[in-house]
Short mmCIF file of C-alpha atoms and ligand atoms in Angstrom, two decimals:
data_model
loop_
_atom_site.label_atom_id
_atom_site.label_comp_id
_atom_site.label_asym_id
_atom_site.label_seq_id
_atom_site.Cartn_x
_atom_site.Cartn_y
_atom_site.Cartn_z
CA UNK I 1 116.94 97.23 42.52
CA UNK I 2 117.84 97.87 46.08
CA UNK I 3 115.49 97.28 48.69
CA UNK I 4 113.11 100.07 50.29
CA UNK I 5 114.16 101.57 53.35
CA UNK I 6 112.47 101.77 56.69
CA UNK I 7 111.33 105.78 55.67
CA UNK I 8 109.76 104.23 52.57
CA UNK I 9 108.13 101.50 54.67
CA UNK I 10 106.44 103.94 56.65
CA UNK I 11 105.55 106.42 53.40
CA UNK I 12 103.93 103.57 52.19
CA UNK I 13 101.74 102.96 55.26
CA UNK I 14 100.90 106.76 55.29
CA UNK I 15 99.61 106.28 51.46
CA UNK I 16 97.52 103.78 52.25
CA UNK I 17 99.62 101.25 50.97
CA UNK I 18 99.99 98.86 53.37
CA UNK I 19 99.84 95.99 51.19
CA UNK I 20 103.03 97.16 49.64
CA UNK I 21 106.25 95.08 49.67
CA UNK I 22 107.80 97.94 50.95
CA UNK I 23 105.49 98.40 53.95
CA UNK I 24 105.59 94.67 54.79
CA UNK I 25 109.29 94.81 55.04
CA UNK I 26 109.58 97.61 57.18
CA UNK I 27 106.77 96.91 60.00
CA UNK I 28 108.15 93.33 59.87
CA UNK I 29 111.95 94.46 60.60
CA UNK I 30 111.09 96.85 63.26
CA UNK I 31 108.65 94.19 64.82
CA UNK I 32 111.09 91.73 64.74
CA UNK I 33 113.74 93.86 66.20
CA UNK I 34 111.81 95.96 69.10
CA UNK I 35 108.76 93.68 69.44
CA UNK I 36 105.18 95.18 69.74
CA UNK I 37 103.20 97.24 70.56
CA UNK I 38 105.96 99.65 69.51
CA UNK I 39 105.87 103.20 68.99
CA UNK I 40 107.99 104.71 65.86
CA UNK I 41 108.70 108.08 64.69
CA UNK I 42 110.26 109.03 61.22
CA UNK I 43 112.91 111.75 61.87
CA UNK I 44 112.52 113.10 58.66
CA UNK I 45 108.33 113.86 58.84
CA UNK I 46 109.66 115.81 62.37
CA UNK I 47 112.21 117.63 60.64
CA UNK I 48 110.27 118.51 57.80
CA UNK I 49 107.16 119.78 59.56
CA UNK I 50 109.34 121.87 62.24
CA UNK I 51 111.07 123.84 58.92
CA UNK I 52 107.88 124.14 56.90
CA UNK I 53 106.63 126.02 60.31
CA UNK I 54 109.51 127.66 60.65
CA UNK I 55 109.66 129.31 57.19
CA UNK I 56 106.06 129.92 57.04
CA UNK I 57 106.20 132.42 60.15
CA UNK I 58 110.14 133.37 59.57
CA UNK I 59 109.00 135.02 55.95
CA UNK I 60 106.38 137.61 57.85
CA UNK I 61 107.75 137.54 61.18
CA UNK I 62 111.15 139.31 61.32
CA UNK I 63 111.56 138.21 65.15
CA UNK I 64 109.92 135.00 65.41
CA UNK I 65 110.59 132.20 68.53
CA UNK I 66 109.25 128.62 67.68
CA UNK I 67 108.44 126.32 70.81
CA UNK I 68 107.84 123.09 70.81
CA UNK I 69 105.05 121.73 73.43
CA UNK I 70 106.72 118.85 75.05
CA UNK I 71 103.30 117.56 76.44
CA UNK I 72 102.54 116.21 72.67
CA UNK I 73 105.84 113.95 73.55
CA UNK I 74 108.65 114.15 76.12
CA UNK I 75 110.91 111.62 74.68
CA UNK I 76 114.19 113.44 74.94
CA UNK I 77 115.60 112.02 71.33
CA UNK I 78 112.69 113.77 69.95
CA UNK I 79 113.08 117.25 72.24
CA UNK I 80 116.94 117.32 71.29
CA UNK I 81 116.24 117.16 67.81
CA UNK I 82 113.93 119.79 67.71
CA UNK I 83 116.02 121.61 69.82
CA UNK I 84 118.75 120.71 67.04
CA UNK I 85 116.39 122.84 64.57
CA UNK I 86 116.19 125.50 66.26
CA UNK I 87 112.58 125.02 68.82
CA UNK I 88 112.55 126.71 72.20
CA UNK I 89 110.20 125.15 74.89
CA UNK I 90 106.74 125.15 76.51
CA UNK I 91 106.67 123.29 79.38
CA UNK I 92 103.56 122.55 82.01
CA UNK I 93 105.46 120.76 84.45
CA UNK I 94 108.94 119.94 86.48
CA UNK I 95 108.79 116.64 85.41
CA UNK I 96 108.75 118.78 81.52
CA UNK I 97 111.00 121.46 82.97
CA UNK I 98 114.02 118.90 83.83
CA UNK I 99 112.93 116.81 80.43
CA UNK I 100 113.26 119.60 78.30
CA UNK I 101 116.65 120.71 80.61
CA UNK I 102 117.98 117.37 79.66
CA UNK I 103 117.63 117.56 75.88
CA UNK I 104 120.13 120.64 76.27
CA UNK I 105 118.02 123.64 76.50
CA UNK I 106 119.16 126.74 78.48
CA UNK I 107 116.80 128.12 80.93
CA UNK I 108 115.98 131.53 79.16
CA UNK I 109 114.75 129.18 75.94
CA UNK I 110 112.16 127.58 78.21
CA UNK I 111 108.23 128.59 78.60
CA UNK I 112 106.81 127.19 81.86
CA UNK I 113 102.72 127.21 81.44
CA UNK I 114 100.60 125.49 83.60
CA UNK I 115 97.14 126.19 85.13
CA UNK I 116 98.47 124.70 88.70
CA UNK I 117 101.35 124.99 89.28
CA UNK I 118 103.15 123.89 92.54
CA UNK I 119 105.72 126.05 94.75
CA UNK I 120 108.61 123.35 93.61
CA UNK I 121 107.91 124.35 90.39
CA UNK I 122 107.97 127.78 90.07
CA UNK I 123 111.26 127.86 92.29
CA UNK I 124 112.80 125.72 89.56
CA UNK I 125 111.04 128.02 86.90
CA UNK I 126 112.45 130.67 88.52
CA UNK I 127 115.52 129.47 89.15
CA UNK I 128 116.82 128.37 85.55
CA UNK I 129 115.49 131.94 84.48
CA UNK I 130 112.65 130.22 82.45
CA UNK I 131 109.63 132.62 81.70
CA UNK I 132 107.11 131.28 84.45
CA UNK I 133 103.49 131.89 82.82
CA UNK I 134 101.34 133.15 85.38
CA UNK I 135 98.00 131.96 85.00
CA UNK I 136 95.99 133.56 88.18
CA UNK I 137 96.60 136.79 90.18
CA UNK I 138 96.94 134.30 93.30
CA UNK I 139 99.74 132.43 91.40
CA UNK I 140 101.56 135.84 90.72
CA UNK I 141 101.60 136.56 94.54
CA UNK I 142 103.53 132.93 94.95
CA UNK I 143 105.94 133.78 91.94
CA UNK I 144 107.07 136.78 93.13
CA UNK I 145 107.02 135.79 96.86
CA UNK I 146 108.98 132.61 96.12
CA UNK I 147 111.34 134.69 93.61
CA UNK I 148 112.25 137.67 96.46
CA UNK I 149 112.93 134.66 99.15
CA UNK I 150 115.42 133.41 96.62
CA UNK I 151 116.82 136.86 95.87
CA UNK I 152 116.41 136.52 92.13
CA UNK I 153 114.05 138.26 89.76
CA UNK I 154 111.26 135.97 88.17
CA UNK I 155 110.61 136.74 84.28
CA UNK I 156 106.96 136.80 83.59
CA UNK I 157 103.69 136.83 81.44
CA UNK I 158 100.22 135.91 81.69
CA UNK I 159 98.19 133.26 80.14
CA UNK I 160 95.11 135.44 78.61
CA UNK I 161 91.85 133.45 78.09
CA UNK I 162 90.62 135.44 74.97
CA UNK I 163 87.04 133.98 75.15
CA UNK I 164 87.19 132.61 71.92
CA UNK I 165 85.65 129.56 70.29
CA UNK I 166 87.76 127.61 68.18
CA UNK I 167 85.55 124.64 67.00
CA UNK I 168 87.22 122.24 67.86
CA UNK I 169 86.90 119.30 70.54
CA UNK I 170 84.94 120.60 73.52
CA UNK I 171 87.44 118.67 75.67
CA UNK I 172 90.63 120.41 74.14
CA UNK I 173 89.15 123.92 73.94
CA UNK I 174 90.98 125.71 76.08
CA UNK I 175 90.16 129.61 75.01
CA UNK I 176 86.69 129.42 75.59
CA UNK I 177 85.84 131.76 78.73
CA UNK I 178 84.20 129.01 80.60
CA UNK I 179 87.22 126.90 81.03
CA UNK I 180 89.63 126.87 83.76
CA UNK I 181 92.59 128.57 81.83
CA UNK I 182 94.23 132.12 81.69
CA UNK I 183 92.91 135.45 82.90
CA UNK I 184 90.22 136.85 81.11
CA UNK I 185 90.09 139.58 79.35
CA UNK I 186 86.67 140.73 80.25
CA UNK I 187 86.27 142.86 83.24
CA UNK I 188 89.76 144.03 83.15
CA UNK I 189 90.73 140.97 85.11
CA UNK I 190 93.93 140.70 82.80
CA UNK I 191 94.63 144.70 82.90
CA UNK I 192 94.85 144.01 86.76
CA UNK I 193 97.17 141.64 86.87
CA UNK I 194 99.79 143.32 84.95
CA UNK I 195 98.90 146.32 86.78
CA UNK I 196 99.91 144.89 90.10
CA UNK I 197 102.60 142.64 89.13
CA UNK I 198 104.26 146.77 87.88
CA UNK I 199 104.22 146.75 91.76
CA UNK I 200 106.01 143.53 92.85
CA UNK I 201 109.59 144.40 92.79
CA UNK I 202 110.93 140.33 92.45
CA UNK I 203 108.95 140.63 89.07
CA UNK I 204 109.84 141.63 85.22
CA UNK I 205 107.17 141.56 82.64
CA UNK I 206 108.30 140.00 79.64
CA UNK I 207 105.45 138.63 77.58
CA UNK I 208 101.71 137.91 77.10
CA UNK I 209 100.24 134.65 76.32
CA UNK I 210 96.98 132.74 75.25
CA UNK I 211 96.50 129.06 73.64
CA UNK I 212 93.21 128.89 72.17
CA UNK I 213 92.92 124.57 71.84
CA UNK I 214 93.77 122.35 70.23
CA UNK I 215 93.05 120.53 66.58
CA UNK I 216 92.44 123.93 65.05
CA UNK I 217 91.57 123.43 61.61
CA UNK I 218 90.57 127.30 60.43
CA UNK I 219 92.93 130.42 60.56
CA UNK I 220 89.28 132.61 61.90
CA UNK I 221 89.94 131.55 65.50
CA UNK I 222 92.92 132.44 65.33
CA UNK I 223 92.33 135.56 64.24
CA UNK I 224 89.69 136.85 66.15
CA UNK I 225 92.03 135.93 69.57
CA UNK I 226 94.70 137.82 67.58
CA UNK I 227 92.92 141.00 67.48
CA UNK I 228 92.28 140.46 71.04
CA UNK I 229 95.84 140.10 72.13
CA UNK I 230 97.17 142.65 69.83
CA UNK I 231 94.80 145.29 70.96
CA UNK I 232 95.47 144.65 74.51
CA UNK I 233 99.29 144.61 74.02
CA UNK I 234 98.33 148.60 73.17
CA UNK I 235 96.18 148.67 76.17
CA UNK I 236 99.16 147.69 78.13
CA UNK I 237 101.29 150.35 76.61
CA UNK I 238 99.20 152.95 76.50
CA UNK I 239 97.26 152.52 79.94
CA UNK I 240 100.36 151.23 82.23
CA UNK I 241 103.18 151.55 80.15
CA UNK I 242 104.16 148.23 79.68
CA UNK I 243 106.65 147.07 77.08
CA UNK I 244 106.56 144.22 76.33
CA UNK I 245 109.46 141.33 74.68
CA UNK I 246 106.72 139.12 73.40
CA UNK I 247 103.03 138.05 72.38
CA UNK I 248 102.39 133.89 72.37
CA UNK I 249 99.49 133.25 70.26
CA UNK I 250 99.80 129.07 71.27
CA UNK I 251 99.91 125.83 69.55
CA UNK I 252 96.80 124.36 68.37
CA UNK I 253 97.49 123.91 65.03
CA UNK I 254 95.42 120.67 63.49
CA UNK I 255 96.90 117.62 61.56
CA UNK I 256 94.72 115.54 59.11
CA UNK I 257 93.86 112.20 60.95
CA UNK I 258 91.71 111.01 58.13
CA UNK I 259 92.93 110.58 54.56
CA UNK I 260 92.37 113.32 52.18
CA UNK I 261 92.54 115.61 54.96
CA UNK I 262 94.59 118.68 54.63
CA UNK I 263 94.76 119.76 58.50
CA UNK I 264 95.70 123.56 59.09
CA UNK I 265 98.62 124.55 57.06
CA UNK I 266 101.05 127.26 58.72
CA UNK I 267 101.30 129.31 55.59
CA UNK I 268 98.08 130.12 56.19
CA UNK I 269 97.80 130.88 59.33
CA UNK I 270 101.27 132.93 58.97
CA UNK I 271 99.66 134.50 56.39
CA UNK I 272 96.26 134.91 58.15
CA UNK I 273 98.38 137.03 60.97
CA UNK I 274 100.41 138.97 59.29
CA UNK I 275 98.60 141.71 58.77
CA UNK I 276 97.49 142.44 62.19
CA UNK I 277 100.83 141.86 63.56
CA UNK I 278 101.87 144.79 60.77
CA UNK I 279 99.68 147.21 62.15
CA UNK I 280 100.29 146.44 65.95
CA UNK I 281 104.16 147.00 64.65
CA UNK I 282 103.14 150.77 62.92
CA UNK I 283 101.07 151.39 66.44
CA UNK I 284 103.56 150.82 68.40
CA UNK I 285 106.60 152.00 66.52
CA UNK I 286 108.48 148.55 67.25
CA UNK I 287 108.76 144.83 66.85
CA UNK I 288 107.57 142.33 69.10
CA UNK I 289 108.87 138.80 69.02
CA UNK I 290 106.34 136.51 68.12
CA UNK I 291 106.12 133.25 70.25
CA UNK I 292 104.30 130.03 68.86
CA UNK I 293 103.97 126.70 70.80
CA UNK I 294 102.65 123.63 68.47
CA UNK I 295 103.06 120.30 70.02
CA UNK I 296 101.09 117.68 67.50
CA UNK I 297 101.85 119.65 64.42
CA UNK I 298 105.58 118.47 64.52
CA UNK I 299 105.07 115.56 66.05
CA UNK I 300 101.81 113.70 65.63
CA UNK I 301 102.15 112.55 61.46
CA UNK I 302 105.72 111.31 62.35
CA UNK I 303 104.26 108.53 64.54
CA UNK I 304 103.10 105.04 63.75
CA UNK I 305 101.73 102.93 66.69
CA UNK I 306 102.40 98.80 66.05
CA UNK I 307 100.37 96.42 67.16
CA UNK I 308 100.07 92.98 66.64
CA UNK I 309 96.92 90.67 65.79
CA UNK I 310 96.45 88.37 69.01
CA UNK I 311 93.21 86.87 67.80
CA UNK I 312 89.89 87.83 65.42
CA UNK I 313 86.25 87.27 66.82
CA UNK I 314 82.81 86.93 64.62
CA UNK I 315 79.70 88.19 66.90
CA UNK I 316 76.40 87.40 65.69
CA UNK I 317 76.94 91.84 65.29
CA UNK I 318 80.36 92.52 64.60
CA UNK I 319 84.09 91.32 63.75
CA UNK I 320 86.65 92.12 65.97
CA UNK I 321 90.58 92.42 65.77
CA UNK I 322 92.07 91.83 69.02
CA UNK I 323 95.43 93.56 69.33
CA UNK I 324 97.96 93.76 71.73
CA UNK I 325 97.69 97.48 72.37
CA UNK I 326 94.65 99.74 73.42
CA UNK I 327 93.56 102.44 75.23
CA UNK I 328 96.63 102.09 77.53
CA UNK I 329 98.82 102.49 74.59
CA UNK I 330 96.94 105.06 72.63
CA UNK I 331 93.99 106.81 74.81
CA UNK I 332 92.47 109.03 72.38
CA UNK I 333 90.00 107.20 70.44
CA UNK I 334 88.54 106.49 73.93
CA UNK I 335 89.12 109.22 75.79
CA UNK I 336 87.72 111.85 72.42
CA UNK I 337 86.52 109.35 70.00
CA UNK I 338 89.32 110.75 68.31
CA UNK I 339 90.06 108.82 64.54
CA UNK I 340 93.28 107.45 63.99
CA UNK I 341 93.78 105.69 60.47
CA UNK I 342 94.35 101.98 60.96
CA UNK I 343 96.15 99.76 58.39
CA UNK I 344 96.46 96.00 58.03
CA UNK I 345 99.79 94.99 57.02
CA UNK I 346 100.20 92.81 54.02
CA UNK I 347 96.97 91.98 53.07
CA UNK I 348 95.05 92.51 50.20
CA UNK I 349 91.33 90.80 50.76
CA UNK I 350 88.62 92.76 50.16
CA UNK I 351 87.50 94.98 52.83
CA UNK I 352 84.77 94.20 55.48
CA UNK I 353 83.64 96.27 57.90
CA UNK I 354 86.03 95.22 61.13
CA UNK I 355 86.00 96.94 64.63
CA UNK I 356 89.96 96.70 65.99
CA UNK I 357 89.31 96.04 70.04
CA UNK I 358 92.58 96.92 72.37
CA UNK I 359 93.82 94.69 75.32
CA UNK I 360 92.75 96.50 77.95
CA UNK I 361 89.24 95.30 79.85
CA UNK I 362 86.89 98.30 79.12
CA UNK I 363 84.19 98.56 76.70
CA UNK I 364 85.48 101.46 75.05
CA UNK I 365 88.27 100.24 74.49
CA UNK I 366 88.16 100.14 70.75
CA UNK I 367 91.07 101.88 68.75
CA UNK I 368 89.46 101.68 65.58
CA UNK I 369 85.60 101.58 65.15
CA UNK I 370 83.78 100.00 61.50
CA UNK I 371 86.95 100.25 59.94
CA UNK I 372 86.54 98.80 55.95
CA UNK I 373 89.77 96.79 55.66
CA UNK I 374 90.95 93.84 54.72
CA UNK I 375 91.00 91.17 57.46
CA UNK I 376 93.72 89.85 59.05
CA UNK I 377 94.81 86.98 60.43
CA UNK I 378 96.40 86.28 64.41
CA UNK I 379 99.75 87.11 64.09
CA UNK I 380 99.69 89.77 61.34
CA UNK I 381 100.08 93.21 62.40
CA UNK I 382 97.70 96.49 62.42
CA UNK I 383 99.58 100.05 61.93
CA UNK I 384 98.03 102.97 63.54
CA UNK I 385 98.97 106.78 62.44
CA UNK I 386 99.60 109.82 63.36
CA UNK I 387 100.45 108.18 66.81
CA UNK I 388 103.51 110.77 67.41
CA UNK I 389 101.40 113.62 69.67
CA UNK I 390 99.69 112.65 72.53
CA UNK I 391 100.31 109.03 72.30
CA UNK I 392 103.06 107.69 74.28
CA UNK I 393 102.51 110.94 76.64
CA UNK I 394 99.16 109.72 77.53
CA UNK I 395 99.74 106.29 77.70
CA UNK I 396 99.64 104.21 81.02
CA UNK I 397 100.11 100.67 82.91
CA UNK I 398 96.66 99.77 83.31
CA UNK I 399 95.53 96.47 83.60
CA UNK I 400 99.49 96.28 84.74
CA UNK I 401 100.46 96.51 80.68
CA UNK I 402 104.20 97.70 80.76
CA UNK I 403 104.66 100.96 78.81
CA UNK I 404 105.89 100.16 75.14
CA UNK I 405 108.99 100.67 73.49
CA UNK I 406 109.61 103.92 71.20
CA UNK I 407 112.24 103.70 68.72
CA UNK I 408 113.26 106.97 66.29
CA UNK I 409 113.40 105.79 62.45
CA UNK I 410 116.34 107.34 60.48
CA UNK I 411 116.44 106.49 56.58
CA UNK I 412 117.03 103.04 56.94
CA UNK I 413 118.55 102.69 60.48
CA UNK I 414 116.26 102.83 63.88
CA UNK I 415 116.95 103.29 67.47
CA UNK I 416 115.46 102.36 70.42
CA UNK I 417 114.87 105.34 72.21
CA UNK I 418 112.85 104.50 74.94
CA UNK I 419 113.44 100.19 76.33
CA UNK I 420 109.73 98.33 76.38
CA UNK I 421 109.12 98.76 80.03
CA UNK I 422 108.95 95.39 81.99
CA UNK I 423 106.56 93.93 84.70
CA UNK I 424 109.33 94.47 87.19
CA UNK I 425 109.25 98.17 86.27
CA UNK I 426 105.36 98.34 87.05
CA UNK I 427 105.94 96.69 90.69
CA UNK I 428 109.51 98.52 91.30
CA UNK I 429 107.63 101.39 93.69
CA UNK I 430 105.30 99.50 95.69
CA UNK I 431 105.43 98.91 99.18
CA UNK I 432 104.25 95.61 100.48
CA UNK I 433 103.31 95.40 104.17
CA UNK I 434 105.80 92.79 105.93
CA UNK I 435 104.35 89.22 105.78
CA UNK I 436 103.47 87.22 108.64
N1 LLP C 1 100.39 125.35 74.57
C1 LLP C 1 99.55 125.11 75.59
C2 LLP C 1 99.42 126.08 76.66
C3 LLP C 1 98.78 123.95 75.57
O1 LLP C 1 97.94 123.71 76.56
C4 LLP C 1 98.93 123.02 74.50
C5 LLP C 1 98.15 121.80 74.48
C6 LLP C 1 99.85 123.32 73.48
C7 LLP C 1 100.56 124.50 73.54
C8 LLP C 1 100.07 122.42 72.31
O2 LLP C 1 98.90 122.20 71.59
P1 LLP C 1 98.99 121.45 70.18
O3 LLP C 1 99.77 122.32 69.24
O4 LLP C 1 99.68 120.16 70.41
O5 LLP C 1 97.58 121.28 69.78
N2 LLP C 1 95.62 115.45 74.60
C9 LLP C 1 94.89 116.16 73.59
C10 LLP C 1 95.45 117.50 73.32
C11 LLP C 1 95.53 118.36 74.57
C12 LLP C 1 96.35 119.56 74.33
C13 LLP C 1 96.60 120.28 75.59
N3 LLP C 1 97.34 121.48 75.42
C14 LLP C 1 94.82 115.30 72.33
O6 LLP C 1 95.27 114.16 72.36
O7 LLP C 1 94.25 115.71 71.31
#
């Protein structure tokens, strides 16, 4: 029999069999080779996801453009292979502007959202012919200001906050009307907008746009903001004679984090749409392209965080698993008390309740809280999932930890796609004052 492969390794882990031969093998190679704490993505779960997306909405939406959020992860062997399937993509920064430049997209396939956005930015926006989207009536003054001193046009929509709740984690709800994104809708604050940028002559309106949050796991948020947009796409026509290329309706889709989770499936939420988008199509007596943006939904199951077992500690309350990554490494069980499954590698005891403490000197820091697993020993290593969105993006050098390595699994082959930052890297930039 031939040996298991460094996919079925990590299929194993996502089963819950981490006690498997094949599992042991393949967290043990990768260790061995790259070292931990070590991020590692499986091409084939980022494939996969991006075409089961893809066909969902390309069935029911004859003219259909696919982003990909780079904020979930920049790494650039990632970007270029979704890029390589066919994503465009959303972008919230320069430093995400020149990433997603870099992975070989062309201006015109790029998305450029942000709630802030500096004049640097927008001029690059502008400049690769990226749709800039505006997010404030005193950013669209700037856009086309900075676009007419360049003598180029700037192509444009607006971020709409729908005022809609999606249930999901108050700190990534980003549709509700109290939070700091888009124009609103009520008060004809959005209407205005595209009413004056008609005037600005450095200015073409291509689009609208709204991203409701993130972790959605229900199609009704969805489409409630849907109706929203849809009927104010006819507003726009009707009222100012807009014509618009495109309607966004965001990212936000959720992923299961727990097992026996099922996460939001984009069948149906394609399916959920389609109707509406039908009857905007009859109104208006043409097609829109629709515009979707998902960041964790491709990304986020494809990712497996490594860490390895420094030491284990009996309290007179609790057990812990120290590990040699943490809240620096992967931030959002601290920063959301978000759940990510944690397996121990290779052991079969019977489970005890175990909390799995990071390396970092906080009190929250705590990747993994009453966990029942079996307990390992120092030396043995503990396999976070789902680890692919929002993990390396969000992870940092405090407590002067170097930033981990990331390597991209391929059947059985991996490569290192990102070197384990060094010490030397952390103290590169700073200045020392001259010594006496
Ligand atoms: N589009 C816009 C305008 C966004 O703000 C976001 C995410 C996305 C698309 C992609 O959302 P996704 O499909 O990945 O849910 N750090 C948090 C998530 C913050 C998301 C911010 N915006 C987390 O770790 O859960």
């Amino acid at each position: 029999m031939r040996d298991p492969t460094l996919h079925e390794g990590l299929q194993a882990l996502r089963d819950d069999r981490a006690f498997d031969p094949a599992a042991v093998s393949a967290v043990g190679r990768l260790a061995s080779e790259f070292g931990t704490p070590l991020y590692v993505y499986d091409k084939a779960a980022i494939t996969g996801r991006f075409r089961t997306f893809r066909d969902a909405f390309a069935a029911r939406f004859p003219k259909l453009r696919v982003h990909y959020a780079l904020k979930a992860n920049t790494n650039g062997a990632l970007v270029a292979l979704l890029r390589a399937e066919g994503a465009a993509a959303e972008v919230v920064s320069l430093g995400e502007i020149l990433a997603a430049l870099r992975a070989g997209f062309r201006g015109n396939e790029i998305l450029f959202t942000s709630s802030s956005k500096g004049p640097d930015e927008i001029s690059k926006a502008v400049e690769i012919g990226a749709v800039v989207n505006v997010d404030s009536r005193d950013e669209l003054e700037q856009v086309a200001a900075l676009a007419e001193a360049a003598g180029r046009r700037a192509r444009i929509s607006f971020r709409i906050n729908p005022g809609v709740d999606p249930h999901t984690l108050h700190h990534i709800n980003t549709g509700i009307a109290e939070s700091k994104f888009g124009l609103h809708l009520d008060g004809g604050l959005a209407r205005a907008a595209y009413a004056r940028a008609q005037e600005l002559p450095s200015v073409d309106i291509v689009g609208v746009h709204c991203h409701l949050g993130s972790q959605i796991t229900e199609t009704d948020g969805y489409v409630v903001t849907a109706r929203k947009m849809l009927a104010f796409v006819r507003e726009l026509e009707e009222a100012l004679g807009v014509r618009l290329l495109f309607v966004d309706l965001g990212g936000g889709l959720g992923v299961p984090y727990h097992d026996g989770e099922a996460g939001l499936a984009p069948e149906a939420l394609a399916a959920a749409l389609e109707p509406l988008w039908k009857e905007l199509t009859k109104r208006l007596g043409y097609e829109l392209e629709l515009w979707m943006e998902p960041g964790r939904f491709f990304v986020a199951p494809s990712g497996f965080l490594l860490a390895r077992v420094n030491s284990v500690k009996e309290t007179p309350l609790k057990v812990f698993v120290n590990v040699n990554a943490g809240s620096n490494t992967l931030l959002r069980p601290a920063m959301y008390g978000a759940h990510h499954r944690a397996r121990v590698v290779g052991r079969t005891g019977a489970p005890e309740t175990l909390d799995i403490a990071g390396d970092v000197c906080e009190t929250g820091d705590i990747l993994a809280a009453e966990r029942r697993l079996p307990r390992p020993e120092a030396g043995d290593f503990v396999v976070f999932l789902d680890a692919g969105a929002y993990g390396f993006s969000m992870a940092s050098t405090y407590n002067a930890r170097p930033l981990p390595a990331e390597v991209l699994v391929d059947g059985d082959t991996a490569a290192l796609i990102r070197r384990r930052g060094t010490v030397e890297d952390l103290f590169r930039d700073e200045v020392l004052p001259p010594s006496r």
